[in-house]
Amino acid sequence: MTTFEAPRVEVVENALEPTAPARRRRVKRKTINTVIWFVVLLVLTAIVLYPLVWLFFATFKPSSEFGQNQGLIPNNPTFDNYTKVVEGIAGTPLYQFFANSFFIAIMAVIGTLISSALAAYAFARIRFRGVGILFAAMIGTLLLPFHVIIIPQYIMFQKLELVDTYWPLIIPKFLATEAFFVFLIVQFIRNIPRDMDEAARIDGAGHIRIFFSIIVPLIKPALITSAIFTFIWTWNDFLGPLLYINSPEKYPLPIALRLYNDATSTSDYGATVAVSFLALVPILIFFIVFQRFLVAGVATQGLKG
Amino acid sequence: MRQVRRAEAKVPTTAGRRAHNRKETVAGYGFLVPWLIGFLGLTVGPMIFSLYLAFTKYNLFTEPEWIGLDNFVRMFTEDPNYIQSVQITLVYVLVGTPIKLAAALGVAMLLNYRDRGSGFFRSSFYAPSLIGASVSVAIVWRAMFSTDGPVDDTLSFFGIDIGGWVGNVALVIPMMILLAVWQFGAPMVIFLAGLKQIPQELYEAAEVDGAGPWHKFRNVTIPMLSSVIFFNLLLELINAFQVFASAYIISNGSGGPAGMTNFYTLYLYKRGFADLQMGYASAMAWVLVIVVAIIAFILFKTQKSWVHYAGENR
């Protein structure tokens, strides 16, 4: 934005205020504005990120310190929380919870990508009877409160005796139930010129061929965005595992975290904080590496809505 | 070129076109198989079943017993906990959403002012949106706002001594609202993308007409951004109604203190899965669906009067 704003300002200045001191004053005011802008944003950033920074430093506080020192810097920094936490809780080592979370999240990513991309291609590129109504229904599920279907879904999975397995958490992902991703990929496909797939059709390629050899390679950014969001949302998901997973050795991290949190009131606060932080680490790494995709995904999703 | 097209247009007879359509239809539904199974089996089917359950008494183990409108009557006339959960949820939604969107728009405009470093700021502000619903954050939040926690200490430093927020009946909802507002990053990113699409000429024209910053905001930014405001408002309202994990963690699943974090979906969960009143919880879920549908309907109906679409985006 600055790039095409700058020359224009110059022209106006030359025309209206040709004197050098006036121009200097103006430049100075602009610099001051920029400094104020920068400081305001820095302060806001500090406020917004403070809880995360606090969490990080708190993991080095001995449990006994939490009652007295809620400040940022630990008085007696220690690694005890981490060594204690690695042993796990309820007879399950910490890495098991991580492994469980990773398994569920990766299965969710695979399922979401396959099912959402297939559905999105149909909605974006195939003209067939009923496509309009089905697309509207799909958009409708974006607005549907999830809670209206959890009770019957729970009853269903309970009758199928799938409670306390990962199936209730994974099956829906393979069936494109998260309309957000279908919609995201639809928008992305619609922005791809039709020329190439039309040429392929004239050459006799069918939809399966076009989908795999033309569309899939072109929608990689949308797929990456969907994969990261799916991973993070599944990793954070609390209600799903809370309902379906009963055995501690099968717990993913958020539920395991509750275990630390419940079993220990104030005495082992350090452990709770350490696990909370460790649970966020994969997400923060994902975020730092892929933030471009995430931000772009959110932005396009919103604008085309 | 024109001739070729005309020739093509003549070729498909009705029979030929129907055959072509049938092939496309098969392909279309073929690609949609996973989604269709999910849509029918995990959304539409369960919705119908839950509508039925809403009129029954059902504890998961005995057969559902049809009781007509009793669940709904009980909800609104005999269940003070339900009324309270509706009240606090409404406060949370109606106070929290506007503040969150105002923060999102304000910061988006700040970021739009200069490009330098705005990538860093944008990412920092967006981060809470990704992790805001996680258990870790709820635990941190509880610590931040507990008695003698960082927030309490900071306020005491300025001479405001109110004690902890977590156990305080009057302050626990404001605390939950702050948690929601803290996640302003997602709507902010959407606002920012919208701001970048407003043609600079409009501001210059307004300036020539002698418009100050407020007038430019009121007469250029807001109308040009109205479709994005609409979208954010719709999504954020619907999300806010469904707050669950943070309320659960902050109150250890109890909804306390004194029911002040017993948000709608937490109460629904407790009724359904702790008390096994699946019928009652289904009735609650349907009230939520209807409320969300009404809000969406009102927003879509009124959008003609305030949402301005500058040409077509696509």
XYZ file of C-alpha atoms in Angstrom:
619
model
C 0.000 0.000 0.000
C 2.777 2.430 0.878
C 4.378 1.847 -2.473
C 1.645 3.462 -4.487
C 0.652 5.915 -1.810
C 4.060 7.583 -1.596
C 4.407 9.157 -5.066
C 0.920 10.577 -4.901
C 1.582 12.361 -1.640
C 4.686 13.857 -3.227
C 2.671 15.324 -6.079
C 0.124 16.888 -3.771
C 2.863 18.394 -1.652
C 4.628 19.861 -4.637
C 1.465 21.436 -5.853
C 0.120 22.846 -2.629
C 3.100 23.379 -0.368
C 6.205 24.077 -2.337
C 8.180 25.504 0.591
C 10.887 23.280 1.998
C 10.202 23.867 5.734
C 6.551 22.909 5.337
C 7.499 19.720 3.617
C 10.056 18.942 6.294
C 7.435 19.535 8.973
C 5.107 17.160 7.198
C 7.710 14.442 6.885
C 8.501 14.868 10.571
C 4.847 14.511 11.511
C 4.638 11.382 9.440
C 7.650 9.911 11.209
C 6.112 10.706 14.583
C 2.869 9.048 13.523
C 4.756 5.960 12.448
C 6.580 5.818 15.767
C 3.306 6.146 17.694
C 1.768 3.484 15.466
C 4.674 1.151 16.115
C 4.620 1.692 19.878
C 0.856 1.164 20.128
C 1.111 -2.087 18.220
C 4.051 -3.267 20.290
C 2.111 -2.625 23.502
C -0.909 -4.481 22.098
C 1.297 -7.387 21.042
C 2.808 -7.544 24.513
C -0.652 -7.682 26.103
C -1.925 -10.305 23.672
C 1.116 -12.545 23.961
C 1.591 -12.085 27.706
C -0.490 -15.135 28.718
C 1.632 -17.370 26.480
C 4.907 -15.920 27.686
C 3.672 -16.241 31.257
C 2.851 -19.894 30.636
C 6.314 -20.547 29.259
C 8.091 -19.022 32.260
C 5.657 -20.600 34.713
C 6.779 -24.061 33.616
C 10.077 -23.345 35.375
C 8.484 -22.390 38.684
C 8.534 -24.952 41.477
C 5.003 -25.902 42.488
C 5.408 -24.256 45.875
C 6.041 -20.915 44.216
C 2.662 -20.575 42.529
C 0.904 -19.389 45.670
C 3.247 -16.439 46.180
C 4.755 -15.515 42.859
C 2.361 -15.100 39.916
C 4.776 -12.784 38.176
C 6.584 -13.572 34.978
C 10.039 -14.616 36.189
C 10.413 -17.616 38.501
C 12.332 -16.934 41.715
C 13.925 -20.373 41.767
C 13.886 -21.677 38.207
C 13.815 -25.465 37.990
C 13.355 -28.248 35.465
C 11.526 -30.386 38.022
C 8.141 -29.870 36.404
C 9.361 -31.319 33.147
C 11.141 -34.304 34.665
C 8.069 -35.023 36.783
C 5.687 -34.612 33.888
C 7.534 -36.913 31.517
C 6.759 -39.831 33.840
C 3.085 -39.293 33.082
C 0.005 -39.775 35.193
C -2.462 -42.565 35.983
C 0.112 -45.154 34.928
C 0.439 -43.673 31.443
C 3.651 -42.001 30.317
C 3.397 -38.556 28.776
C 4.617 -39.649 25.355
C 1.609 -41.959 25.107
C -0.768 -38.971 25.257
C 1.273 -37.232 22.581
C 1.239 -40.354 20.417
C -2.548 -40.633 20.833
C -3.050 -37.010 19.863
C -0.773 -37.336 16.859
C -2.512 -40.482 15.679
C -5.974 -38.915 15.859
C -4.813 -35.667 14.267
C -2.991 -37.338 11.387
C -5.899 -39.643 10.609
C -8.166 -36.597 10.709
C -5.915 -34.754 8.263
C -5.853 -37.662 5.813
C -9.607 -38.126 6.017
C -10.443 -34.461 5.698
C -8.174 -33.912 2.697
C -9.493 -36.855 0.713
C -13.183 -36.398 1.419
C -13.220 -32.585 1.251
C -11.265 -32.377 -1.993
C -13.547 -34.908 -3.698
C -16.692 -33.090 -2.582
C -15.235 -29.694 -3.461
C -14.412 -30.836 -6.997
C -17.967 -32.040 -7.508
C -19.417 -28.768 -6.232
C -17.023 -26.552 -8.158
C -16.604 -28.323 -11.483
C -19.352 -30.836 -12.206
C -22.746 -29.658 -13.405
C -25.302 -32.194 -12.293
C -28.875 -32.357 -11.149
C -29.256 -31.244 -7.550
C -25.841 -29.619 -7.231
C -27.343 -26.277 -6.213
C -29.483 -27.670 -3.425
C -26.704 -29.896 -2.129
C -24.261 -27.001 -2.134
C -26.728 -24.874 -0.183
C -27.202 -27.745 2.276
C -23.445 -28.002 2.690
C -23.185 -24.261 3.412
C -26.092 -24.647 5.837
C -24.108 -27.130 7.903
C -21.491 -24.410 8.398
C -24.002 -22.562 10.539
C -25.496 -25.586 12.273
C -24.703 -25.795 15.999
C -22.666 -28.936 16.461
C -24.479 -29.742 19.699
C -27.689 -30.755 17.972
C -26.007 -33.791 16.467
C -23.650 -34.904 19.245
C -26.347 -36.631 21.272
C -27.685 -38.835 18.443
C -24.135 -39.388 17.168
C -23.113 -40.512 20.617
C -26.088 -42.866 20.834
C -25.215 -44.231 17.397
C -21.564 -44.875 18.199
C -22.573 -46.308 21.556
C -24.944 -48.795 19.880
C -22.178 -49.688 17.430
C -19.965 -50.319 20.481
C -17.376 -47.895 19.223
C -17.199 -45.838 22.410
C -13.679 -45.831 23.843
C -12.194 -46.308 20.390
C -10.883 -43.599 18.062
C -13.444 -44.412 15.367
C -16.041 -41.816 16.443
C -13.342 -39.168 16.208
C -11.945 -40.315 12.868
C -14.886 -41.595 10.796
C -16.583 -38.161 10.498
C -13.362 -36.707 9.063
C -13.404 -39.238 6.233
C -16.958 -38.168 5.448
C -16.237 -34.457 4.961
C -18.392 -33.382 7.887
C -16.320 -30.221 8.355
C -17.981 -28.032 5.735
C -15.439 -25.265 6.291
C -12.821 -27.194 4.330
C -15.136 -28.224 1.509
C -16.088 -24.593 1.125
C -12.477 -23.405 1.314
C -11.410 -25.788 -1.451
C -14.494 -24.976 -3.572
C -13.550 -21.299 -3.487
C -10.013 -22.169 -4.437
C -11.009 -24.375 -7.376
C -13.391 -21.709 -8.664
C -10.471 -19.328 -8.980
C -8.560 -21.743 -11.204
C -9.194 -21.011 -14.883
C -11.211 -23.725 -16.570
C -9.024 -23.753 -19.667
C -6.832 -26.634 -18.662
C -9.501 -29.036 -17.556
C -11.647 -28.138 -20.553
C -8.711 -28.933 -22.827
C -8.248 -32.213 -20.998
C -11.933 -33.004 -21.427
C -11.718 -32.423 -25.153
C -8.795 -34.854 -25.160
C -11.127 -37.371 -23.614
C -10.095 -37.212 -19.979
C -12.814 -38.038 -17.488
C -13.476 -36.334 -14.180
C -11.298 -38.766 -12.229
C -8.349 -38.076 -14.511
C -8.906 -34.316 -14.421
C -9.261 -34.345 -10.666
C -6.076 -36.248 -9.973
C -3.770 -34.933 -12.673
C -4.923 -31.316 -12.987
C -6.937 -30.128 -10.034
C -5.141 -31.812 -7.132
C -1.705 -30.419 -8.057
C -3.220 -26.948 -8.510
C -5.071 -26.854 -5.212
C -2.052 -27.756 -3.109
C -2.119 -24.454 -1.173
C -5.760 -25.009 -0.227
C -4.976 -28.576 0.786
C -2.063 -27.460 2.934
C -4.246 -24.852 4.608
C -6.952 -27.438 5.275
C -4.389 -29.919 6.582
C -2.927 -27.451 9.074
C -6.307 -26.285 10.315
C -7.534 -29.859 10.652
C -4.433 -30.819 12.562
C -4.684 -27.895 14.955
C -8.430 -28.163 15.521
C -8.243 -31.893 16.101
C -5.270 -31.459 18.391
C -7.235 -28.902 20.437
C -10.535 -30.769 20.324
C -11.894 -31.290 23.802
C -15.546 -32.281 23.553
C -15.054 -35.203 21.143
C -12.509 -37.134 23.220
C -14.306 -36.108 26.416
C -17.391 -37.937 25.161
C -15.868 -40.923 23.473
C -12.597 -41.855 25.170
C -12.773 -43.411 28.628
C -9.498 -45.243 29.160
C -6.653 -43.020 30.363
C -4.123 -44.849 28.176
C -6.150 -43.792 25.126
C -6.506 -40.153 26.175
C -5.292 -37.480 23.788
C -3.529 -34.517 25.406
C -6.440 -32.166 26.193
C -8.207 -34.849 28.203
C -4.983 -36.027 29.795
C -4.392 -32.423 30.776
C -7.640 -32.431 32.668
C -6.315 -35.437 34.549
C -3.329 -33.429 35.748
C -5.597 -30.538 36.468
C -8.202 -32.502 38.450
C -6.020 -34.823 40.418
C -3.852 -32.034 41.679
C -5.309 -28.959 43.283
C -2.534 -26.534 44.151
C 0.187 -28.942 45.171
C 1.239 -29.975 41.665
C 0.380 -26.896 39.746
C 3.809 -26.936 38.143
C 3.062 -30.208 36.379
C -0.235 -28.904 35.022
C 1.433 -25.821 33.654
C 4.268 -27.804 32.100
C 1.893 -30.171 30.293
C -0.247 -27.233 29.168
C 2.785 -25.683 27.594
C 3.993 -28.929 26.002
C 0.524 -29.468 24.530
C 0.781 -26.102 22.785
C 4.279 -26.644 21.383
C 3.304 -28.607 18.240
C 0.625 -26.037 17.416
C 2.973 -23.123 17.912
C 5.581 -24.789 15.693
C 2.950 -25.432 13.014
C 1.789 -21.880 13.357
C 5.228 -20.348 13.017
C 6.090 -22.495 9.999
C 2.756 -22.197 8.178
C 1.283 -18.894 9.338
C 1.207 -17.578 5.767
C -1.143 -20.363 4.702
C -3.304 -19.993 7.787
C -3.767 -16.264 7.428
C -4.419 -16.548 3.697
C -6.925 -19.338 4.324
C -8.876 -17.290 6.840
C -8.759 -14.168 4.687
C -10.016 -15.733 1.465
C -12.623 -17.726 3.311
C -14.027 -14.565 4.788
C -13.945 -12.438 1.699
C -15.656 -14.835 -0.599
C -18.310 -15.685 1.955
C -15.589 -18.933 -34.107
C -19.174 -17.888 -33.929
C -20.049 -20.438 -36.574
C -18.366 -23.226 -34.664
C -20.274 -22.369 -31.576
C -23.560 -22.314 -33.431
C -22.767 -25.681 -34.927
C -21.995 -27.094 -31.534
C -25.165 -25.703 -30.097
C -27.184 -27.551 -32.688
C -25.605 -30.915 -32.078
C -27.028 -32.032 -28.728
C -30.563 -33.219 -29.257
C -32.681 -33.576 -26.167
C -31.815 -37.245 -26.007
C -28.120 -36.560 -26.367
C -28.182 -33.879 -23.735
C -29.999 -36.108 -21.303
C -27.388 -38.828 -21.777
C -24.649 -36.301 -21.206
C -26.359 -35.001 -18.100
C -26.815 -38.471 -16.767
C -23.118 -39.130 -17.122
C -22.290 -35.879 -15.360
C -24.802 -36.643 -12.644
C -23.234 -40.032 -12.021
C -19.805 -38.397 -11.837
C -21.097 -35.663 -9.550
C -22.686 -38.042 -7.082
C -19.684 -40.340 -7.370
C -17.378 -37.616 -6.138
C -19.872 -36.698 -3.454
C -20.223 -40.218 -2.005
C -18.165 -39.614 1.171
C -19.765 -36.239 1.773
C -23.264 -37.600 1.112
C -22.788 -40.483 3.547
C -21.549 -38.035 6.149
C -24.276 -35.514 5.416
C -27.095 -38.053 5.600
C -25.630 -40.372 8.225
C -23.920 -37.920 10.554
C -25.924 -34.729 10.079
C -29.437 -35.113 8.646
C -30.183 -38.489 10.225
C -28.961 -37.450 13.684
C -30.892 -34.179 13.379
C -34.135 -36.027 12.741
C -33.419 -38.439 15.567
C -32.577 -35.586 17.913
C -35.805 -33.814 16.976
C -37.662 -36.990 17.956
C -35.683 -37.297 21.197
C -36.564 -33.715 22.089
C -40.135 -34.902 22.689
C -39.126 -37.904 24.764
C -37.636 -38.935 28.040
C -34.586 -41.034 27.282
C -31.714 -42.229 29.462
C -29.774 -44.250 26.874
C -30.693 -47.598 28.444
C -34.483 -47.863 28.394
C -36.656 -47.092 25.377
C -37.400 -43.411 24.694
C -40.744 -42.451 26.238
C -42.856 -39.915 24.321
C -43.740 -36.973 26.568
C -44.757 -34.350 24.008
C -43.763 -30.820 24.852
C -42.887 -31.562 28.481
C -39.157 -31.000 27.984
C -39.752 -27.549 26.571
C -42.306 -26.648 29.221
C -39.964 -27.805 31.975
C -37.112 -25.836 30.437
C -38.857 -22.499 30.465
C -41.037 -22.819 33.573
C -39.473 -25.224 36.051
C -35.738 -25.121 35.483
C -34.054 -22.046 36.993
C -30.661 -23.455 35.975
C -31.759 -23.402 32.358
C -33.001 -19.827 32.584
C -29.728 -18.810 34.195
C -27.672 -20.555 31.506
C -29.690 -18.743 28.839
C -29.133 -15.425 30.577
C -25.387 -15.747 31.011
C -24.980 -17.077 27.478
C -26.916 -14.107 26.094
C -24.792 -11.674 28.101
C -21.667 -13.427 26.868
C -22.804 -13.352 23.230
C -24.337 -9.881 23.130
C -21.574 -8.132 25.059
C -18.611 -10.204 23.943
C -19.225 -10.306 20.196
C -19.433 -6.531 19.587
C -16.328 -5.917 21.724
C -14.433 -8.646 19.919
C -15.415 -7.326 16.484
C -14.609 -3.735 17.467
C -11.174 -4.843 18.654
C -10.693 -6.822 15.448
C -11.651 -3.871 13.250
C -9.616 -1.378 15.273
C -6.452 -3.438 15.123
C -7.031 -4.299 11.460
C -7.180 -0.577 10.679
C -3.995 -0.010 12.649
C -2.256 -2.759 10.707
C -3.571 -1.384 7.441
C -2.024 1.998 8.184
C 1.555 0.929 7.431
C 2.986 -2.200 5.932
C 6.226 -2.227 7.878
C 6.325 -5.086 10.365
C 2.635 -5.715 10.004
C 3.273 -9.354 9.101
C 4.798 -9.925 12.514
C 1.999 -8.095 14.301
C -0.678 -9.827 12.291
C 0.699 -13.247 13.193
C 1.053 -12.349 16.863
C -2.540 -11.200 17.052
C -3.773 -14.207 15.145
C -2.039 -16.804 17.344
C -4.624 -16.701 20.193
C -7.420 -17.511 17.737
C -5.788 -20.826 16.929
C -5.258 -21.974 20.488
C -7.977 -20.017 22.282
C -10.330 -22.961 22.619
C -7.649 -25.302 23.931
C -7.522 -26.671 27.430
C -4.041 -25.219 27.928
C -5.303 -21.707 27.400
C -8.247 -22.203 29.740
C -5.813 -23.343 32.416
C -3.593 -20.318 31.829
C -6.624 -18.050 31.907
C -7.729 -19.431 35.216
C -4.257 -18.793 36.617
C -4.061 -15.294 35.159
C -7.347 -14.232 36.755
C -7.120 -16.084 40.054
C -6.698 -14.290 43.381
C -3.196 -12.762 43.441
C -2.798 -13.796 39.803
C -1.076 -11.490 37.290
C -4.240 -9.556 36.432
C -5.236 -9.143 40.065
C -1.693 -7.997 40.938
C -1.626 -5.488 38.099
C -4.956 -4.032 39.155
C -3.866 -3.830 42.805
C -0.798 -1.931 41.661
C -3.157 0.703 40.274
C -5.092 0.713 43.527
C -8.003 -1.401 42.289
C -8.395 -4.207 44.760
C -11.071 -6.628 43.626
C -9.506 -9.988 44.431
C -9.655 -12.906 42.013
C -12.024 -13.074 39.059
C -12.426 -16.826 38.865
C -14.439 -17.350 42.034
C -16.208 -14.021 41.787
C -19.831 -14.263 40.714
C -19.812 -10.758 39.226
C -16.506 -11.033 37.386
C -16.376 -14.516 35.966
C -18.477 -13.617 32.898
C -16.352 -10.539 32.136
C -13.355 -12.858 32.432
C -14.869 -15.251 29.914
C -15.650 -12.316 27.625
C -12.030 -11.202 27.844
C -10.982 -14.690 26.800
C -13.220 -14.399 23.750
C -12.034 -10.883 22.935
C -8.423 -12.042 23.250
C -9.122 -14.225 20.194
C -9.946 -11.259 17.964
C -7.257 -12.334 15.482
C -9.426 -14.435 13.172
C -12.010 -11.714 12.411
C -9.132 -9.217 12.310
C -7.442 -11.098 9.465
C -10.729 -11.096 7.554
C -11.226 -7.367 8.195
C -7.671 -6.679 7.069
C -8.211 -8.499 3.784
C -11.380 -6.455 3.307
C -9.644 -3.166 4.086
C -6.963 -3.890 1.515
C -9.632 -4.160 -1.165
C -11.089 -0.708 -0.589
C -9.914 1.481 -3.483
C -7.650 4.269 -2.242
C -9.388 6.687 -4.631
C -12.482 6.680 -2.438
C -10.494 8.057 0.480
C -8.837 10.640 -1.744
C -12.192 11.725 -3.112
C -13.537 12.018 0.429
C -10.484 14.060 1.406
C -11.047 16.424 -1.493
C -14.576 16.895 -0.169
C -13.036 17.870 3.139
C -13.850 14.713 5.082
C -11.991 14.165 8.357
C -10.919 10.773 9.713
C -14.304 10.110 11.352
C -16.220 10.921 8.173
C -13.915 8.769 6.101
C -14.438 5.908 8.545
C -18.200 6.415 8.671
C -18.811 7.028 4.971
C -16.124 5.033 3.205
C -14.674 2.315 5.436
C -17.900 1.070 7.034
C -19.996 0.846 3.831
C -17.141 -0.680 1.827
C -16.520 -3.185 4.592
C -20.155 -4.012 5.299
C -20.133 -7.403 3.581
C -17.107 -8.414 5.651
C -18.729 -7.057 8.826
C -21.806 -9.101 7.998
C -19.775 -12.260 7.546
C -17.778 -11.763 10.760
C -20.877 -10.879 12.756
C -22.693 -14.000 11.604
C -19.804 -16.356 12.328
C -18.828 -14.808 15.633
C -22.384 -14.763 16.976
C -22.855 -18.407 16.121
C -19.477 -19.374 17.573
C -20.110 -17.440 20.766
C -23.311 -19.373 21.459
C -21.297 -22.588 21.414
C -18.551 -21.781 23.923
C -17.772 -24.970 25.798
C -14.220 -26.119 26.533
C -13.069 -22.962 28.314
C -16.169 -22.864 30.531
C -15.740 -26.529 31.312
C -12.072 -26.214 32.263
C -12.335 -22.949 34.162
C -15.126 -24.325 36.344
C -13.857 -27.935 36.425
C -17.032 -28.951 34.653
C -19.262 -27.551 37.389
C -20.376 -24.338 35.720
C -19.569 -22.469 38.944
C -19.272 -20.163 40.779
C -23.021 -20.147 41.441
C -23.727 -21.306 37.891
C -22.137 -18.218 36.373
C -20.074 -20.231 33.852
C -22.876 -22.693 33.215
C -23.007 -21.670 29.564
C -25.675 -23.133 27.337
C -23.643 -25.927 25.801
C -21.988 -26.827 29.101
C -25.406 -27.176 30.704
C -26.554 -29.198 27.695
C -23.556 -31.481 28.113
C -24.214 -31.930 31.828
C -27.883 -32.746 31.267
C -27.174 -35.144 28.440
C -24.001 -36.910 29.439
C -23.731 -36.509 33.214
C -27.426 -36.852 34.131
C -28.228 -38.990 31.044
C -31.292 -36.871 30.259
C -30.789 -37.271 26.531
C -34.309 -36.113 25.671
C -34.017 -32.936 27.674
C -30.564 -32.199 26.240
C -31.903 -32.755 22.707
C -34.709 -30.306 23.392
C -32.077 -27.805 24.576
C -30.062 -28.398 21.414
C -33.099 -27.695 19.261
C -33.796 -24.433 21.037
C -30.219 -23.471 20.223
C -30.675 -24.443 16.568
C -33.825 -22.336 16.364
C -32.153 -19.336 18.003
C -29.176 -19.574 15.654
C -31.494 -19.952 12.664
C -33.486 -16.876 13.728
C -30.321 -14.820 14.124
C -29.041 -15.934 10.731
C -32.441 -15.222 9.190
C -32.628 -11.714 10.685
C -29.078 -10.932 9.581
C -29.725 -12.155 6.046
C -33.038 -10.287 5.887
C -31.610 -6.995 7.094
C -28.443 -7.239 5.051
C -30.112 -5.609 2.049
C -30.500 -2.416 4.037
C -26.945 -2.149 5.320
C -24.671 -4.501 3.407
C -23.153 -2.928 0.369
C -21.669 -5.196 -2.251
C -19.308 -3.357 -4.553
C -19.940 -5.242 -7.761
C -19.372 -8.967 -7.673
C -16.366 -10.420 -5.964
C -16.253 -13.323 -8.288
